[in-house]
Short mmCIF file of C-alpha atoms in Angstrom, two decimals:
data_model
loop_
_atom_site.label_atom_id
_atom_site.label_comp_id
_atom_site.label_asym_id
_atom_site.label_seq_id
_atom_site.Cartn_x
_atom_site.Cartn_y
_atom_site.Cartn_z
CA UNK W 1417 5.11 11.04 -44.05
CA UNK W 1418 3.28 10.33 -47.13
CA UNK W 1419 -0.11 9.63 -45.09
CA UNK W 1420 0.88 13.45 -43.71
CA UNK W 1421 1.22 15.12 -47.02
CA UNK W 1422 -2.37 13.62 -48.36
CA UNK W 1423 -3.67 14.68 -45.02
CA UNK W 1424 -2.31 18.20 -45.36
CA UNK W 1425 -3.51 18.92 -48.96
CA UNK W 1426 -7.00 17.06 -47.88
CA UNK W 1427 -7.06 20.24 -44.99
CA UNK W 1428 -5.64 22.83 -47.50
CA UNK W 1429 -9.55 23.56 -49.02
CA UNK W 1430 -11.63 21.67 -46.48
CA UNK W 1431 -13.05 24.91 -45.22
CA UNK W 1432 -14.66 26.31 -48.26
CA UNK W 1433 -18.08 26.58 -48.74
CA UNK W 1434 -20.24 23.50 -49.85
CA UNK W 1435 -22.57 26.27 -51.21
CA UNK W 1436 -21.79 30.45 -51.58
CA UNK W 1437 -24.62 33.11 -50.60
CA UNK W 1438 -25.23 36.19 -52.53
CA UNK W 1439 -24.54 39.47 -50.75
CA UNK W 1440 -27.80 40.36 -50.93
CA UNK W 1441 -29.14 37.55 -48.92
CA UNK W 1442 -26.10 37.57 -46.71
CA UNK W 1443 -27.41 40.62 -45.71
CA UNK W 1444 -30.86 40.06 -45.24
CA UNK W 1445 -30.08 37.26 -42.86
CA UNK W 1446 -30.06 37.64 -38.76
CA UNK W 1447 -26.25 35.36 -38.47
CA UNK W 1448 -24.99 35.42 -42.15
CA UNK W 1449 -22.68 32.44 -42.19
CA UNK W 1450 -22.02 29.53 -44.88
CA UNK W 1451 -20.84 26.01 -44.26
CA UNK W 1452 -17.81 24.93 -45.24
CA UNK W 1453 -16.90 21.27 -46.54
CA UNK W 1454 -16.25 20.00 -43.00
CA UNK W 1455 -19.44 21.12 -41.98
CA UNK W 1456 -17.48 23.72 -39.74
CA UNK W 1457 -19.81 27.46 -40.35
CA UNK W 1458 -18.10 30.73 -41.40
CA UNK W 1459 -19.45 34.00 -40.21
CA UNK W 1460 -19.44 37.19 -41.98
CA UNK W 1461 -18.79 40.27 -40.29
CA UNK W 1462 -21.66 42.54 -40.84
CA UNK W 1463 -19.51 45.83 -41.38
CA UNK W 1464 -17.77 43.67 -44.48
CA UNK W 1465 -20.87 43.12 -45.63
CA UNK W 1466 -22.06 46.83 -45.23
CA UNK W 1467 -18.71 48.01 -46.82
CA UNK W 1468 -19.57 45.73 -49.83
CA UNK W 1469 -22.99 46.87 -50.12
CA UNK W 1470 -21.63 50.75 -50.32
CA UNK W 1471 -18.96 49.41 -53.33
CA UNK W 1472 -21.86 48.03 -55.37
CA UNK W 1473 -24.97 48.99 -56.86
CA UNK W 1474 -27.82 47.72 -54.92
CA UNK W 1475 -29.48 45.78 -58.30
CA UNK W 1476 -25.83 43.91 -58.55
CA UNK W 1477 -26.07 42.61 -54.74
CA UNK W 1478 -27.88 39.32 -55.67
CA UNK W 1479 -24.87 38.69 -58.39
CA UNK W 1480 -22.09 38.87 -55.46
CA UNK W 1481 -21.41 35.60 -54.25
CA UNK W 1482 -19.55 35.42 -50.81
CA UNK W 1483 -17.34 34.07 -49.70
CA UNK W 1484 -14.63 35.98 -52.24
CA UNK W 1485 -12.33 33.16 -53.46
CA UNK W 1486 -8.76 34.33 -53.62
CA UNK W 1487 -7.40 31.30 -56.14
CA UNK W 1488 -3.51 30.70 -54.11
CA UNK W 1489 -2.32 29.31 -57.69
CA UNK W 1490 1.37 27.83 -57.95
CA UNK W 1491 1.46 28.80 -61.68
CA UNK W 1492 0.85 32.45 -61.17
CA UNK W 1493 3.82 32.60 -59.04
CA UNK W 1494 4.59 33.04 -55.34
CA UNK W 1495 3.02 35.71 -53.75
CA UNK W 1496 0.04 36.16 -56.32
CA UNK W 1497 -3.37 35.39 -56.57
CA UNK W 1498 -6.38 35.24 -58.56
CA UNK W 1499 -9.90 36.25 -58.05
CA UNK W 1500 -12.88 35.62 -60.57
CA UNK W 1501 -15.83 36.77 -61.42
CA UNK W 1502 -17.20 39.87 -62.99
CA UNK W 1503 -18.98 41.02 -59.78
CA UNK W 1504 -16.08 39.62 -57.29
CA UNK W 1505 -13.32 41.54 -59.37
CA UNK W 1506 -15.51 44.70 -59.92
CA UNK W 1507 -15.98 45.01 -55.76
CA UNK W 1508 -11.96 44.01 -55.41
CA UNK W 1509 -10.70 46.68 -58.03
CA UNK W 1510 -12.69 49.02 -55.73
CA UNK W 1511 -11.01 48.46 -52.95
CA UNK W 1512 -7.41 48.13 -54.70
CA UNK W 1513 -8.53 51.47 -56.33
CA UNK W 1514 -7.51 49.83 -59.77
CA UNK W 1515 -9.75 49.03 -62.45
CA UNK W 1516 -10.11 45.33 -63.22
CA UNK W 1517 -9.80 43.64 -66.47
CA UNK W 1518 -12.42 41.62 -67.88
CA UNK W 1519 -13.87 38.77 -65.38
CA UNK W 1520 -11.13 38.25 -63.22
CA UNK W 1521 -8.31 40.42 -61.48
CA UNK W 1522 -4.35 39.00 -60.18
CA UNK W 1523 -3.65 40.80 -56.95
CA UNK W 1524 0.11 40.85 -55.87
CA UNK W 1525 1.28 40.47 -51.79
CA UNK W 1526 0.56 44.27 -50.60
CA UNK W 1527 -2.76 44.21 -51.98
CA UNK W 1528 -3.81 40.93 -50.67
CA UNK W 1529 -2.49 41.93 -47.35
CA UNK W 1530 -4.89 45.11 -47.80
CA UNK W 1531 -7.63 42.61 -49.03
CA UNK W 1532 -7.41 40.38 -46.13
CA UNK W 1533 -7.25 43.42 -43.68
CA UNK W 1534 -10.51 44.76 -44.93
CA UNK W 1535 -12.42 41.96 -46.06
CA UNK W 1536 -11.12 38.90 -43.40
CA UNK W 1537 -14.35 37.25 -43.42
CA UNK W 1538 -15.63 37.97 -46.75
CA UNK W 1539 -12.96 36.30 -48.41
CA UNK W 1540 -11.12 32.96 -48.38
CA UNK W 1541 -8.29 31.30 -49.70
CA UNK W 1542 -8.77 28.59 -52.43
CA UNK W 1543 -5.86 26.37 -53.10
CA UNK W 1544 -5.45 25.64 -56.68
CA UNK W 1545 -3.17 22.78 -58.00
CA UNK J 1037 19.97 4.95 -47.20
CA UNK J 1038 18.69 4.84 -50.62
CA UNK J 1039 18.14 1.30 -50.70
CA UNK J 1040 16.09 1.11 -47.86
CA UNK J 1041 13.21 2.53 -50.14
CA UNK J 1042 14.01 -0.33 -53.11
CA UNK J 1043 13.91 -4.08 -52.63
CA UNK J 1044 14.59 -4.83 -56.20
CA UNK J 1045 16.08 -1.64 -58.88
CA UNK J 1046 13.40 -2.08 -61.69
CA UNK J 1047 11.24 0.36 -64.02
CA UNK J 1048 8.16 -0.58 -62.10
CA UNK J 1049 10.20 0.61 -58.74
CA UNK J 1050 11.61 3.76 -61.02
CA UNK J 1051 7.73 4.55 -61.68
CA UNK J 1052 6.26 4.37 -57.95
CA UNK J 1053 9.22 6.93 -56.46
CA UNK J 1054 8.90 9.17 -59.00
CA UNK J 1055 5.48 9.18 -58.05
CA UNK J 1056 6.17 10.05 -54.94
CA UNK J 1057 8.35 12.31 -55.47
CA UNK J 1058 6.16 14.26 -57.43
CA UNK J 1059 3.39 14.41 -54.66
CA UNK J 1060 5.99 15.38 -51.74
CA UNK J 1061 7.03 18.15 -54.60
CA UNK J 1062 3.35 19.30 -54.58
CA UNK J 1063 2.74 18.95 -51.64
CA UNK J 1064 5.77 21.29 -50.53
CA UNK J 1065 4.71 24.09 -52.93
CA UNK J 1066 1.44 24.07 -51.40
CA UNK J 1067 2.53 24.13 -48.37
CA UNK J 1068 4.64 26.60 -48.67
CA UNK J 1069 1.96 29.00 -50.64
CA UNK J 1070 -0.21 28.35 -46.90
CA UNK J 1071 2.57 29.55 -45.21
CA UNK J 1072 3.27 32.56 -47.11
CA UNK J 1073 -0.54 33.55 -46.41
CA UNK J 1074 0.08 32.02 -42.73
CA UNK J 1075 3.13 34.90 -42.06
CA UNK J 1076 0.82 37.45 -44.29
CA UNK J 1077 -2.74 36.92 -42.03
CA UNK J 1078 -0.20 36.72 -38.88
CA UNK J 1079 1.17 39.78 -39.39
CA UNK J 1080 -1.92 41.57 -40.23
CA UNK J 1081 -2.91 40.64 -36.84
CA UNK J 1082 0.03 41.59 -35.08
CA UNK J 1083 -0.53 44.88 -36.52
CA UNK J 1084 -3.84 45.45 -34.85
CA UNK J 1085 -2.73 43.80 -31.61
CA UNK J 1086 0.14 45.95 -30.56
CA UNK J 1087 -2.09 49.33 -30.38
CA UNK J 1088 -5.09 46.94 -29.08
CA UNK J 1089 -3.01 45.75 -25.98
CA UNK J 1090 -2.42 49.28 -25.38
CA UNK J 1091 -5.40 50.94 -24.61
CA UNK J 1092 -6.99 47.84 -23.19
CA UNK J 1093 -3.99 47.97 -20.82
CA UNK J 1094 -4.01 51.62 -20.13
CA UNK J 1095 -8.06 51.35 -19.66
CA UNK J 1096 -7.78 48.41 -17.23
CA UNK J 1097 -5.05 50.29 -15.38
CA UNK J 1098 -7.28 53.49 -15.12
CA UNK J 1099 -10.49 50.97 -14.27
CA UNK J 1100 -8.43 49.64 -11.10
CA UNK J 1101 -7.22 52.97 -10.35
CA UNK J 1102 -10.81 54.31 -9.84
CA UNK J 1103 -12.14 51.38 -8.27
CA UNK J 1104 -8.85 51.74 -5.61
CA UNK J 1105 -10.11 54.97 -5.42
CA UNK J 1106 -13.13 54.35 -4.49
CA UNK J 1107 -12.29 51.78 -2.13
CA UNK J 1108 -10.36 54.32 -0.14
CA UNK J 1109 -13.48 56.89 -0.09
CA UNK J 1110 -16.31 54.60 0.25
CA UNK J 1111 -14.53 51.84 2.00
CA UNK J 1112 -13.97 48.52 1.23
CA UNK J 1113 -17.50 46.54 2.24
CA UNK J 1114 -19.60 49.25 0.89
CA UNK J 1115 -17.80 48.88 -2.33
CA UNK J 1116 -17.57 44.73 -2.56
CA UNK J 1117 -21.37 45.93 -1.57
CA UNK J 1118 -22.30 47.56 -4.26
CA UNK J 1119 -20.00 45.41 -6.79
CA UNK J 1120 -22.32 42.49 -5.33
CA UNK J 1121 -25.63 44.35 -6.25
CA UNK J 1122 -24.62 45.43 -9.95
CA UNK J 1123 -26.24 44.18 -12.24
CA UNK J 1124 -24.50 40.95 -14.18
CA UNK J 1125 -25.56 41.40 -17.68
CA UNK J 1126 -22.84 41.47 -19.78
CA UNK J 1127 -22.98 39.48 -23.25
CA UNK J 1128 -21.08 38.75 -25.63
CA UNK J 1129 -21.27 37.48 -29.46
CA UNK J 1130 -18.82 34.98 -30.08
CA UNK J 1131 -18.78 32.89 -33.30
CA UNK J 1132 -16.12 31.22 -35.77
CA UNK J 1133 -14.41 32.28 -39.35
CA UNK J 1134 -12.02 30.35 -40.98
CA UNK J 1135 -9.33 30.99 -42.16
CA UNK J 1136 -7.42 28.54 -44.55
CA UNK J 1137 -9.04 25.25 -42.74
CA UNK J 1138 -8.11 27.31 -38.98
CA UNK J 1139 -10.74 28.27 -36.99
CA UNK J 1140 -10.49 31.57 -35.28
CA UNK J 1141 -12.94 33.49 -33.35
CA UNK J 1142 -15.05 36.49 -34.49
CA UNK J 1143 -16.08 38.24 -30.68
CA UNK J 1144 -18.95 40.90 -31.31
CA UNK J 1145 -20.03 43.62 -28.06
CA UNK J 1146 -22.80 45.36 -27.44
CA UNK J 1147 -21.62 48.91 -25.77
CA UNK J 1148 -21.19 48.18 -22.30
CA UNK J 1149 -20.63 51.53 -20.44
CA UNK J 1150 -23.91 51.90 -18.69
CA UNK J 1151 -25.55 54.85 -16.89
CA UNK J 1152 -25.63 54.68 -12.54
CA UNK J 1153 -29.23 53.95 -12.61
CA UNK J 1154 -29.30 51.37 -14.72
CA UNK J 1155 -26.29 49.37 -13.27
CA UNK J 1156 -28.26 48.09 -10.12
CA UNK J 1157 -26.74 49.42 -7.20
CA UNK J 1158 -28.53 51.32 -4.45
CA UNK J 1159 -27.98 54.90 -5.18
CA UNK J 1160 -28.29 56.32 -1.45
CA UNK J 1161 -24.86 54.49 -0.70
CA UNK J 1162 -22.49 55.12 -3.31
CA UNK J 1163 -20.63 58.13 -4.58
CA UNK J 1164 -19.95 59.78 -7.73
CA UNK J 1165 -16.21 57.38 -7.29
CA UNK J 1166 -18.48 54.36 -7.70
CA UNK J 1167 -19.39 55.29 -10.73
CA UNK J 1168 -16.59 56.49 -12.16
CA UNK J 1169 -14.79 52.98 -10.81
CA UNK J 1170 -17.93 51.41 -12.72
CA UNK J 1171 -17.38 53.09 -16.28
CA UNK J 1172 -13.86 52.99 -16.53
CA UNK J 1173 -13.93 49.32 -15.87
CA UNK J 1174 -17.01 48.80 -18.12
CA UNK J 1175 -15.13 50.22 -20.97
CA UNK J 1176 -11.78 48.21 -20.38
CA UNK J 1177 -14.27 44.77 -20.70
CA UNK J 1178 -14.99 46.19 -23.93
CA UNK J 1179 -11.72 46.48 -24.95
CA UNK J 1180 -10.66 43.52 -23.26
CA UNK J 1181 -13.28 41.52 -24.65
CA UNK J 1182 -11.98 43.24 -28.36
CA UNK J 1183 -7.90 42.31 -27.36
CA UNK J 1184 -9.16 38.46 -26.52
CA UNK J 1185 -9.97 38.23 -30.09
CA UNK J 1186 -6.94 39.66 -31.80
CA UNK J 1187 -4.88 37.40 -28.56
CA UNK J 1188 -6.37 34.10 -29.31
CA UNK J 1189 -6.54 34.77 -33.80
CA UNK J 1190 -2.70 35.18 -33.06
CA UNK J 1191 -1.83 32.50 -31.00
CA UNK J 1192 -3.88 30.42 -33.54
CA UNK J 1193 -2.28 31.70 -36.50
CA UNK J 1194 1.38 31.05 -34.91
CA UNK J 1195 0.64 27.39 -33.67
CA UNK J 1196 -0.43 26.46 -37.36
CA UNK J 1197 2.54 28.72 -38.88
CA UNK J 1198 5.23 26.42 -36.83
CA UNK J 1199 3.26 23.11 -37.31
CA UNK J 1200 3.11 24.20 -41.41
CA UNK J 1201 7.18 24.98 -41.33
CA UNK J 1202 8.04 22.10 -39.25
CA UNK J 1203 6.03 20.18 -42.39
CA UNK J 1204 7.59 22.18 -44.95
CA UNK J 1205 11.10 21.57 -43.87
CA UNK J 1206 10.77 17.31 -43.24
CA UNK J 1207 10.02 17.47 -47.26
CA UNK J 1208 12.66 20.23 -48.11
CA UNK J 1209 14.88 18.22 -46.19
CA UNK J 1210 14.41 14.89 -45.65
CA UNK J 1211 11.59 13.75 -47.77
CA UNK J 1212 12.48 15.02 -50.84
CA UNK J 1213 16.39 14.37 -51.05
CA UNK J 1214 15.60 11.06 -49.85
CA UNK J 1215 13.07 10.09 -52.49
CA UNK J 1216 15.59 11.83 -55.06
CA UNK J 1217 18.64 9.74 -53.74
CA UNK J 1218 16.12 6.69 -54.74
CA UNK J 1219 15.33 7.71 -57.93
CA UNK J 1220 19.47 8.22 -58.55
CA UNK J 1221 20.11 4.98 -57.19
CA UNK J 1222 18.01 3.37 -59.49
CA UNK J 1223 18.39 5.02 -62.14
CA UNK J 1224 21.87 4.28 -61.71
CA UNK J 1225 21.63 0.59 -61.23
CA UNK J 1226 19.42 0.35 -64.28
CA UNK J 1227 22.17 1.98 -66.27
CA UNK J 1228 24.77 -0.33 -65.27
CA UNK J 1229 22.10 -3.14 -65.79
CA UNK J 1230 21.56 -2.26 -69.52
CA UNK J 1231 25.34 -2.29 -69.46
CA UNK J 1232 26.24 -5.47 -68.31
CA UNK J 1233 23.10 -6.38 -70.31
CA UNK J 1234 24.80 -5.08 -73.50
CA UNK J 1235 28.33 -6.58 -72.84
CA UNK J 1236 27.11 -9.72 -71.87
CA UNK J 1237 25.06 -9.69 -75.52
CA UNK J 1238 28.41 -8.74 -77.30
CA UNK J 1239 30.49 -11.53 -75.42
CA UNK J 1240 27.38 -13.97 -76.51
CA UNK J 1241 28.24 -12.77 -80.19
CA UNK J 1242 31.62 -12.94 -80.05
CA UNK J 1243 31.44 -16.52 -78.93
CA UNK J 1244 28.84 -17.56 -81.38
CA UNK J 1245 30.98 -15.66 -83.99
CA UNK J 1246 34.29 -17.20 -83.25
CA UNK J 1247 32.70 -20.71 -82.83
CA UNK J 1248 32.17 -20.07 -86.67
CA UNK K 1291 -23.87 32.30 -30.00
CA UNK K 1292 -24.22 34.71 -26.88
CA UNK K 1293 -21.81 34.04 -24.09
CA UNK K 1294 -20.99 35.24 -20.82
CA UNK K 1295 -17.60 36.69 -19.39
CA UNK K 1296 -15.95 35.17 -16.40
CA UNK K 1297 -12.91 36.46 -14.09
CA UNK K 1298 -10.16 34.75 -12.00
CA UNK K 1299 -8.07 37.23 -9.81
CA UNK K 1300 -7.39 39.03 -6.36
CA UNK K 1301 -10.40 40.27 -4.61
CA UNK K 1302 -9.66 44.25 -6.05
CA UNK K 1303 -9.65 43.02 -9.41
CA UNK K 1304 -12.80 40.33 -9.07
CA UNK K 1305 -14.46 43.94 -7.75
CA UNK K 1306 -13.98 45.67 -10.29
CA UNK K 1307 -15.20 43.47 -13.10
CA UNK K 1308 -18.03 42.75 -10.77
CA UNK K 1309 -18.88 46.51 -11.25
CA UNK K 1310 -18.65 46.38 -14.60
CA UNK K 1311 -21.33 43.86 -15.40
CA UNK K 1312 -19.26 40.47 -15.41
CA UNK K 1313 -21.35 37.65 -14.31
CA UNK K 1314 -18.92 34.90 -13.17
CA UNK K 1315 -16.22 35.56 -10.50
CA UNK K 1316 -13.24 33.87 -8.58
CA UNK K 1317 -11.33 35.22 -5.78
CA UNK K 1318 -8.19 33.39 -5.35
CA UNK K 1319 -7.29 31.78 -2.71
CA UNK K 1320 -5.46 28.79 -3.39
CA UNK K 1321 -4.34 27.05 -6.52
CA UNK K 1322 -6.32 24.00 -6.31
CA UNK K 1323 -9.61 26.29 -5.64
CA UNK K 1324 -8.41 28.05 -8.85
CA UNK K 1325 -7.97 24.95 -10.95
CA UNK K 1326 -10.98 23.61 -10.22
CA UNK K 1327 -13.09 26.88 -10.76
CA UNK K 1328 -10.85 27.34 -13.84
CA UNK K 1329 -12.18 23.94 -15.38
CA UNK K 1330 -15.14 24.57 -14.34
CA UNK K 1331 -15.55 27.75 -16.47
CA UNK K 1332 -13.79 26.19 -19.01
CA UNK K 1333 -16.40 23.68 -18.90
CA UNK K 1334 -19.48 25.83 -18.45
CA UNK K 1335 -21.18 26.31 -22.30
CA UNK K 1336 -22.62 29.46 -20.79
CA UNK K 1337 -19.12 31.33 -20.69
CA UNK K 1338 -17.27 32.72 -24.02
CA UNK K 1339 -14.34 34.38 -22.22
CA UNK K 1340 -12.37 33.66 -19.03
CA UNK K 1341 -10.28 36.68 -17.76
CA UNK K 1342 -7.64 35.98 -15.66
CA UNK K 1343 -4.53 37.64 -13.94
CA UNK K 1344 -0.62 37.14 -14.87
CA UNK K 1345 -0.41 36.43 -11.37
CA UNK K 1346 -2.76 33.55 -11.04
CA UNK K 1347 -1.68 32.17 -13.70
CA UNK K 1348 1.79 31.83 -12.74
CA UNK K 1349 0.68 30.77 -8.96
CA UNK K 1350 -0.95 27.51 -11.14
CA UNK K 1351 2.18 26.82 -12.61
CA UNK K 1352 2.14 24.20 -15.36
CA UNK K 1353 -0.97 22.64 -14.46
CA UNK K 1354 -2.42 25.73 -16.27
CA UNK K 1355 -1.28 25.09 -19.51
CA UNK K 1356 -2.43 21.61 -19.26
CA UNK K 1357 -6.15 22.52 -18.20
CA UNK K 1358 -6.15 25.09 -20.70
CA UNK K 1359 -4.53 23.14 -23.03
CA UNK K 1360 -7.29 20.89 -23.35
CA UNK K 1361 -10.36 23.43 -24.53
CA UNK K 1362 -11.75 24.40 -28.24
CA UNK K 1363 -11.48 27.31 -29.57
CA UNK K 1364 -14.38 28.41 -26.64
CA UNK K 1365 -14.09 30.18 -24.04
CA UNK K 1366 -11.18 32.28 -25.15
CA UNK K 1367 -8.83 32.30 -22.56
CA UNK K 1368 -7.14 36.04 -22.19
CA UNK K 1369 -4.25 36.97 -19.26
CA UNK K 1370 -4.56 40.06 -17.73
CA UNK K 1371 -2.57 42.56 -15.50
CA UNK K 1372 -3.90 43.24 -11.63
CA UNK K 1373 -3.92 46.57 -10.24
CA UNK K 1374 -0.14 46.24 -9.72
CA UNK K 1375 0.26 45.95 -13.65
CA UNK K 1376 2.09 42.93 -13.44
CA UNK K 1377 3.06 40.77 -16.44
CA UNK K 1378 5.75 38.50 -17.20
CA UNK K 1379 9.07 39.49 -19.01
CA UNK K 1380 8.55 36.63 -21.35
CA UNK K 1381 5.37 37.22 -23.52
CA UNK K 1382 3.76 33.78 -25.04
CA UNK K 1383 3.02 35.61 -28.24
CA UNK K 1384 6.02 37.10 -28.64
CA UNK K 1385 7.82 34.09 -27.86
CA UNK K 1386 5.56 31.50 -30.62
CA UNK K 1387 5.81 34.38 -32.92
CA UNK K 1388 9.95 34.65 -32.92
CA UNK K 1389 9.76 30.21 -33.02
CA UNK K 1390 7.22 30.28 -36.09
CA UNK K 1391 8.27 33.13 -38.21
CA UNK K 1392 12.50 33.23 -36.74
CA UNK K 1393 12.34 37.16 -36.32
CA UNK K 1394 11.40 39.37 -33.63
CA UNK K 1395 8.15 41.17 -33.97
CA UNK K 1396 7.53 43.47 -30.87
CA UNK K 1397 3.88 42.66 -29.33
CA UNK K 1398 4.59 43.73 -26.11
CA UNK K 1399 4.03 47.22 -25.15
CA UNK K 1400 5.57 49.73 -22.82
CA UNK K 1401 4.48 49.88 -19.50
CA UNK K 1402 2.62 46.78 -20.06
#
């Protein structure tokens, strides 16, 4: 049972990128895609990327790094998450409609729901503990 | 029970089960923050599915309707005729996301509906009910081919969701009470230790005392 | 990766798809035909999505789930309706969803 749990919270961030891309090359790429920590690839959806591009000025593409880590923290509560970075927080608050404060922004069930519903492959979950 | 986890009731035993206790603890927050975003990403899919399996549906049932249709007019052979002559060249993009350590598929298709001359078949034998039959069945693959996505991200999402709970609930409720019952038990013995420790000491100095 | 569709069903519905541009086709005849062209699509690298009809699968019985069972995530494997617009009562999604998440969701649609 032990052996299980370790297993499980080996799993839990396995999948996340060994290295991020910036939007901007994401989009200049034929398959944009990063590899994750199990050497498994993730592929962005080019309309996510093409909604992103619209949400930011074109000189702050390069500073975008995808994937989007939404940080599942157990101190911030159940349901709530965090997402950092000036850039990352900037596009999110867009999309929340919401302005975010300073370099990082808490988003709350609904709006992770909407986050995941527009942005499903330009975002992961990050496990924090 | 209890016992089973301790040979001997001692600090060093006290130390390792609270260790463990504290990792099965962890380890069922965790995984119950992964299931929370499990139902969440579920749901979000079962959203899009139910309108999905719809249309598909009501597009495949139109497709077969024309290409019954058609049957009917053109007859049978001529139409397994001129299904054998179209041209096969449908593609599609498949390739993987991830989503929390789950791999689900991202499917990606290029329009498929087609004009008659371009689909292959000889144009002196067919009918304006070939290619209707055609189109209507070139745009349910499309939506087909969109439904298998949502389908298999679902199925995905649901086989993880019950293998996460069925984890969750062996620590809620057999892991965790267990390891706690340990820690009680020897916590407990080590109390009545110190005690017998401390009576036995007091017994020692009464004798000594009274041999005075 | 590009991929190619393939189809398992009565001769009307293997048409049809055949019209539309799908590549790889099976008429049923008899279920251990089927199985063995249904592993064999499974197997192909060439094909990303294998089609096949409610009734087919259920005329393969348990030895469906057990070929099936044993793929990757490719080819996606999706169930479809024939011309009658046959599908089961019980719905597999429906079903994993009410075991996983203990309510009911409705997935199934009317007339479906």
């Amino acid at each position: 049972m032990e052996q299980v749990i370790k297993f499980e919270l080996g799993r839990l961030n396995a999948h996340l990128p060994v290295k991020r891309i910036s939007l901007k090359s994401a989009l200049s790429a034929s398959r944009p895609a990063v590899q994750g920590k199990n050497g498994n690839l993730h592929y962005f959806k080019r309309e996510e990327l093409k909604l992103l591009s619209k949400l930011l000025p074109e000189s702050e593409w390069d500073k975008l790094q995808l994937p989007i880590l939404i940080a599942l923290e157990s101190k911030l509560g159940r349901g709530a998450a965090r997402i950092s970075g000036e850039i990352e927080a900037k596009v999110i608050g867009k999309i929340l409609q919401r302005e975010a404060t300073d370099n990082e922004i808490i988003v709350y069930r609904p709006e992770l729901a909407l986050i995941r519903r527009k942005l499903p492959t330009t975002t992961q979950y990050m496990f924090v503990w | 029970m209890a016992a089973a986890f301790t040979s001997s009731p001692n600090r060093m035993e006290l130390m390792k089960v609270r260790k463990r206790l504290a990792l099965a603890e962890k380890g069922h927050d965790l995984l119950k923050d992964k299931m929370d975003a499990l139902v969440m990403e579920l749901f979000n899919t079962l959203k899009t599915i139910q309108k999905s399996r719809a249309t598909a549906i009501e597009q495949l049932r139109k497709g077969y309707e024309a290409v019954s249709a058609c049957m009917a007019v053109m007859g049978t052979f001529e139409t397994m005729q001129a299904a054998e002559e179209t041209k096969k060249e449908i593609q599609i993009e498949i390739s993987e996301r991830n989503i929390m350590g789950i791999e689900v598929p991202t499917v990606e298709i290029e329009e498929t509906e087609r004009n008659a001359l371009t689909r292959g078949y000889s144009l002196h034998t067919t009918s304006s009910h070939l290619d209707t039959a055609a189109r209507e069945m070139e745009r349910a693959v499309k939506l087909l081919v969109e439904l298998a996505e949502l389908e298999v991200t679902a199925l995905t999402l649901a086989r993880e969701l019950e293998r996460t709970k069925r984890r969750v609930n062996a620590l809620e409720y057999i892991l965790i009470p267990r390891l706690q019952g340990a820690m009680n038990f020897i916590m407990m013995r080590l109390d009545e230790m110190e005690r017998e420790n401390f009576t036995r000491l007091k017994r020692i100095k009464a004798i000594l005392e009274g041999r005075e | 990766m590009s991929y190619k569709i393939a189809v398992i069903g009565d001769p009307e519905t293997v048409i049809g798809f055949s019209l539309a541009g799908v590549s790889h086709t099976h008429v049923y005849r008899d279920k251990n035909k089927a199985l063995g062209q249904l592993e064999e699509f499974l197997n192909n690298r060439e094909i990303g999505l294998i089609l096949i009809t409610h009734r087919v699968v259920e005329s393969l019985g348990p030895e469906f789930h057990q070929v099936v069972g044993k793929k990757g995530l490719i080819p996606l494997v999706l169930k479809i309706p024939d011309k009658t617009g046959y599908s089961p009562e019980k719905d597999e999604l429906s079903d994993l969803v009410r075991r996983s998440v203990g309510i009911e969701i409705p997935v199934k649609t009317e007339g479906e």
